[in-house]
Amino acid sequence: MIKTTGLLATTGLTTLALMQPAMALDAETFVNRVETVYKAMGYDLSFGAATLSGDTITVDGVTVNVPGADMEPTVLDTELTFSGVVENDDGSYFADSLTVPDIDMEFGDDHVGHLTLVDMVAEDLWLPPEGQTSADVLLQVVGRMATGPLTLSRDGVEVVKIDGMEAASEFAYDDNDALESISSSLSISNIWADLSTVGEEEPEAGAVIAALGLTTVSGNITQSIDWTMADGHLAVNEFLLDFADIGALNITADVAGFTPAMLDKIYALQSSDLDPASEEAQAKQMMAGMEIAQAMTISGLGIRYDDAGLTPRLLDMFAAQSGADRGAFVEGLKTMLPAMIAESGIPALGDLVVPPVSAFLDDPRSLEVAVKPATPTSVLVLAAAASNPASLIQALGLSVTANQKSK
């Protein structure tokens, strides 16, 4: 059973029930609930004054702090608008959307920077009843977040543009309305950047950019994840960075054991009042790390790079710097490669790495590193096998391939 709104997803109410009169709203109680819920996830939020008009709650800014993080609190000094807010009979809240005014600001000293970001929205927001902050509940608090175009200019010249960003989740439930699985997607579309001015601040980096013909870059970032709650099976189907005339880097994963119960332990560490540098905090982190390593199993991991012109340009650049032509430079690299791998002290890596990397240097099309154990294997077992690199390679089912079609 699939439900796409946070309200239906988490309260289990039918459409008819939702049409019944909602409880009287209180703006301060609502924002206090937001603070409580996000504190359980490791965020310390402090909202400004909140006012209510019909089913709309307007908040005068927010300060965001992440305890334990080495960074100053982020102050968002602007109006936040929660629309379509209702309080349900069980004490939970639902809001159709949270919107933030468009950003149009200048910054910088030596150079004038100008940032614009429009159409920021979070939709299908749900806050559980008071006291309910378990991980399976917190996973459902936002259905979708998105923005419109972003532009960043330097001294009046555009240097970065993005058409839009979107992150969305679809929740599935069992017959008892318990969360069964989540399908999530991420998209950052039509990224464009002008790197021609990098050399003004970093001459060496600018020279490399010019030599590689990367004065402008463009591409997209996409991600797709499926996650089932009962066994903690997390499948990263795609995490793809795809840039024109450069290449595509895709990361995939297939792991199990990452359950809401495990996430509860992580949230507990994040929200702890202990000093992160204290012995007690470090001991708890170590214990939690051991539990996670024992519980999580790996069925597969993969990193694949499909070249779209970057590697030949890199080889040409390094060859020119060495005073050789590209063919001679590549042959030199291939000759040195076995000795370089031997320095790792893991002889088994030689036969695994040298042939495919040599093939990629000769004909740069694709290079893929994959982990595929014969059976799902716990992270703790793999960590123990690390004392014998040859056995670790076998346990991982490690492979390196070049110029093969994507499966």
mmCIF file of C-alpha atoms in Angstrom, residues 242-383:
data_model
loop_
_atom_site.group_PDB
_atom_site.id
_atom_site.type_symbol
_atom_site.label_atom_id
_atom_site.label_comp_id
_atom_site.label_asym_id
_atom_site.label_seq_id
_atom_site.Cartn_x
_atom_site.Cartn_y
_atom_site.Cartn_z
ATOM 1 C CA ASP A 242 27.414 13.165 -15.147
ATOM 2 C CA PHE A 243 29.273 16.091 -16.761
ATOM 3 C CA ALA A 244 29.560 16.802 -20.461
ATOM 4 C CA ASP A 245 33.027 16.398 -22.044
ATOM 5 C CA ILE A 246 34.357 15.153 -18.689
ATOM 6 C CA GLY A 247 32.745 11.877 -17.706
ATOM 7 C CA ALA A 248 30.194 10.126 -15.524
ATOM 8 C CA LEU A 249 30.965 8.798 -12.039
ATOM 9 C CA ASN A 250 28.357 6.427 -10.624
ATOM 10 C CA ILE A 251 28.342 4.910 -7.133
ATOM 11 C CA THR A 252 26.069 2.000 -6.226
ATOM 12 C CA ALA A 253 25.626 -0.020 -3.046
ATOM 13 C CA ASP A 254 23.643 -2.975 -1.756
ATOM 14 C CA VAL A 255 23.756 -3.341 2.016
ATOM 15 C CA ALA A 256 21.477 -4.742 4.705
ATOM 16 C CA GLY A 257 21.074 -4.275 8.436
ATOM 17 C CA PHE A 258 20.613 -0.501 8.324
ATOM 18 C CA THR A 259 17.332 -0.620 10.221
ATOM 19 C CA PRO A 260 15.423 2.155 12.016
ATOM 20 C CA ALA A 261 16.626 0.608 15.293
ATOM 21 C CA MET A 262 20.205 1.208 14.212
ATOM 22 C CA LEU A 263 19.334 4.739 13.176
ATOM 23 C CA ASP A 264 17.823 5.282 16.646
ATOM 24 C CA LYS A 265 21.241 4.577 18.145
ATOM 25 C CA ILE A 266 22.893 7.048 15.782
ATOM 26 C CA TYR A 267 20.321 9.741 16.632
ATOM 27 C CA ALA A 268 20.888 9.071 20.331
ATOM 28 C CA LEU A 269 24.606 9.726 19.919
ATOM 29 C CA GLN A 270 23.971 12.904 17.925
ATOM 30 C CA SER A 271 21.548 14.301 20.488
ATOM 31 C CA SER A 272 23.653 13.328 23.507
ATOM 32 C CA ASP A 273 24.647 16.109 25.909
ATOM 33 C CA LEU A 274 28.056 14.508 26.420
ATOM 34 C CA ASP A 275 31.176 16.356 25.332
ATOM 35 C CA PRO A 276 32.182 14.646 22.038
ATOM 36 C CA ALA A 277 35.824 14.799 23.166
ATOM 37 C CA SER A 278 35.149 13.090 26.515
ATOM 38 C CA GLU A 279 36.222 9.507 27.163
ATOM 39 C CA GLU A 280 32.625 8.505 27.901
ATOM 40 C CA ALA A 281 31.368 9.907 24.596
ATOM 41 C CA GLN A 282 34.185 8.272 22.642
ATOM 42 C CA ALA A 283 33.547 4.934 24.363
ATOM 43 C CA LYS A 284 29.876 5.108 23.424
ATOM 44 C CA GLN A 285 30.757 5.985 19.844
ATOM 45 C CA MET A 286 33.120 3.020 19.679
ATOM 46 C CA MET A 287 30.472 0.649 21.043
ATOM 47 C CA ALA A 288 27.903 1.986 18.607
ATOM 48 C CA GLY A 289 30.385 1.612 15.758
ATOM 49 C CA MET A 290 30.984 -2.024 16.714
ATOM 50 C CA GLU A 291 27.250 -2.716 16.796
ATOM 51 C CA ILE A 292 26.761 -1.128 13.391
ATOM 52 C CA ALA A 293 29.704 -3.069 11.914
ATOM 53 C CA GLN A 294 28.284 -6.321 13.294
ATOM 54 C CA ALA A 295 24.740 -5.665 12.096
ATOM 55 C CA MET A 296 25.466 -4.308 8.626
ATOM 56 C CA THR A 297 26.187 -6.710 5.789
ATOM 57 C CA ILE A 298 27.512 -5.912 2.334
ATOM 58 C CA SER A 299 26.151 -7.618 -0.761
ATOM 59 C CA GLY A 300 27.714 -5.279 -3.260
ATOM 60 C CA LEU A 301 29.423 -1.938 -3.822
ATOM 61 C CA GLY A 302 30.508 -0.344 -7.057
ATOM 62 C CA ILE A 303 32.261 2.733 -8.425
ATOM 63 C CA ARG A 304 32.216 3.186 -12.202
ATOM 64 C CA TYR A 305 33.737 5.947 -14.295
ATOM 65 C CA ASP A 306 32.754 6.399 -17.940
ATOM 66 C CA ASP A 307 35.090 8.816 -19.665
ATOM 67 C CA ALA A 308 33.767 11.573 -21.920
ATOM 68 C CA GLY A 309 37.052 13.217 -22.818
ATOM 69 C CA LEU A 310 38.770 14.094 -19.534
ATOM 70 C CA THR A 311 41.277 11.221 -19.353
ATOM 71 C CA PRO A 312 42.832 11.778 -22.806
ATOM 72 C CA ARG A 313 43.275 15.463 -21.987
ATOM 73 C CA LEU A 314 44.893 14.566 -18.659
ATOM 74 C CA LEU A 315 47.276 12.178 -20.367
ATOM 75 C CA ASP A 316 48.137 14.789 -22.984
ATOM 76 C CA MET A 317 48.795 17.400 -20.294
ATOM 77 C CA PHE A 318 51.042 15.152 -18.183
ATOM 78 C CA ALA A 319 52.845 13.917 -21.277
ATOM 79 C CA ALA A 320 53.579 17.495 -22.335
ATOM 80 C CA GLN A 321 54.862 18.315 -18.867
ATOM 81 C CA SER A 322 57.230 15.336 -19.014
ATOM 82 C CA GLY A 323 58.466 16.264 -22.501
ATOM 83 C CA ALA A 324 57.138 13.097 -24.135
ATOM 84 C CA ASP A 325 54.360 12.352 -26.559
ATOM 85 C CA ARG A 326 51.235 10.698 -25.203
ATOM 86 C CA GLY A 327 52.035 7.221 -26.530
ATOM 87 C CA ALA A 328 55.451 7.128 -24.871
ATOM 88 C CA PHE A 329 54.070 8.599 -21.669
ATOM 89 C CA VAL A 330 51.335 5.923 -21.461
ATOM 90 C CA GLU A 331 53.848 3.127 -22.082
ATOM 91 C CA GLY A 332 55.989 4.538 -19.282
ATOM 92 C CA LEU A 333 53.031 4.546 -16.913
ATOM 93 C CA LYS A 334 52.187 0.951 -17.812
ATOM 94 C CA THR A 335 55.798 -0.073 -17.166
ATOM 95 C CA MET A 336 55.824 1.576 -13.736
ATOM 96 C CA LEU A 337 52.386 0.322 -12.715
ATOM 97 C CA PRO A 338 53.429 -3.156 -11.444
ATOM 98 C CA ALA A 339 56.142 -1.645 -9.241
ATOM 99 C CA MET A 340 53.731 0.959 -7.902
ATOM 100 C CA ILE A 341 51.201 -1.755 -6.994
ATOM 101 C CA ALA A 342 53.971 -3.886 -5.442
ATOM 102 C CA GLU A 343 54.766 -1.051 -3.022
ATOM 103 C CA SER A 344 51.392 -1.709 -1.372
ATOM 104 C CA GLY A 345 52.766 -5.015 -0.070
ATOM 105 C CA ILE A 346 49.722 -6.876 -1.429
ATOM 106 C CA PRO A 347 50.938 -9.098 -4.284
ATOM 107 C CA ALA A 348 47.389 -10.216 -5.138
ATOM 108 C CA LEU A 349 46.553 -6.682 -6.225
ATOM 109 C CA GLY A 350 48.969 -6.893 -9.147
ATOM 110 C CA ASP A 351 46.989 -9.372 -11.232
ATOM 111 C CA LEU A 352 43.760 -7.645 -10.209
ATOM 112 C CA VAL A 353 44.691 -4.054 -11.032
ATOM 113 C CA VAL A 354 47.478 -3.943 -13.616
ATOM 114 C CA PRO A 355 45.688 -5.487 -16.667
ATOM 115 C CA PRO A 356 42.486 -3.391 -16.509
ATOM 116 C CA VAL A 357 44.252 -0.128 -15.659
ATOM 117 C CA SER A 358 46.705 -0.720 -18.516
ATOM 118 C CA ALA A 359 43.783 -1.349 -20.862
ATOM 119 C CA PHE A 360 42.104 1.862 -19.696
ATOM 120 C CA LEU A 361 45.280 3.880 -20.267
ATOM 121 C CA ASP A 362 45.496 2.513 -23.818
ATOM 122 C CA ASP A 363 41.827 3.195 -24.550
ATOM 123 C CA PRO A 364 40.154 5.378 -21.887
ATOM 124 C CA ARG A 365 36.483 4.405 -22.033
ATOM 125 C CA SER A 366 35.455 3.080 -18.633
ATOM 126 C CA LEU A 367 36.957 1.827 -15.379
ATOM 127 C CA GLU A 368 34.980 0.049 -12.676
ATOM 128 C CA VAL A 369 35.822 -1.185 -9.179
ATOM 129 C CA ALA A 370 33.282 -3.579 -7.678
ATOM 130 C CA VAL A 371 32.814 -5.502 -4.455
ATOM 131 C CA LYS A 372 30.628 -8.612 -4.661
ATOM 132 C CA PRO A 373 31.051 -11.107 -1.782
ATOM 133 C CA ALA A 374 29.920 -14.668 -2.499
ATOM 134 C CA THR A 375 27.405 -14.226 0.300
ATOM 135 C CA PRO A 376 26.371 -11.078 2.225
ATOM 136 C CA THR A 377 29.189 -10.400 4.674
ATOM 137 C CA SER A 378 29.186 -8.232 7.787
ATOM 138 C CA VAL A 379 31.397 -5.176 7.967
ATOM 139 C CA LEU A 380 32.912 -6.535 11.195
ATOM 140 C CA VAL A 381 33.994 -9.757 9.481
ATOM 141 C CA LEU A 382 35.527 -7.772 6.632
ATOM 142 C CA ALA A 383 37.362 -5.555 9.135
#
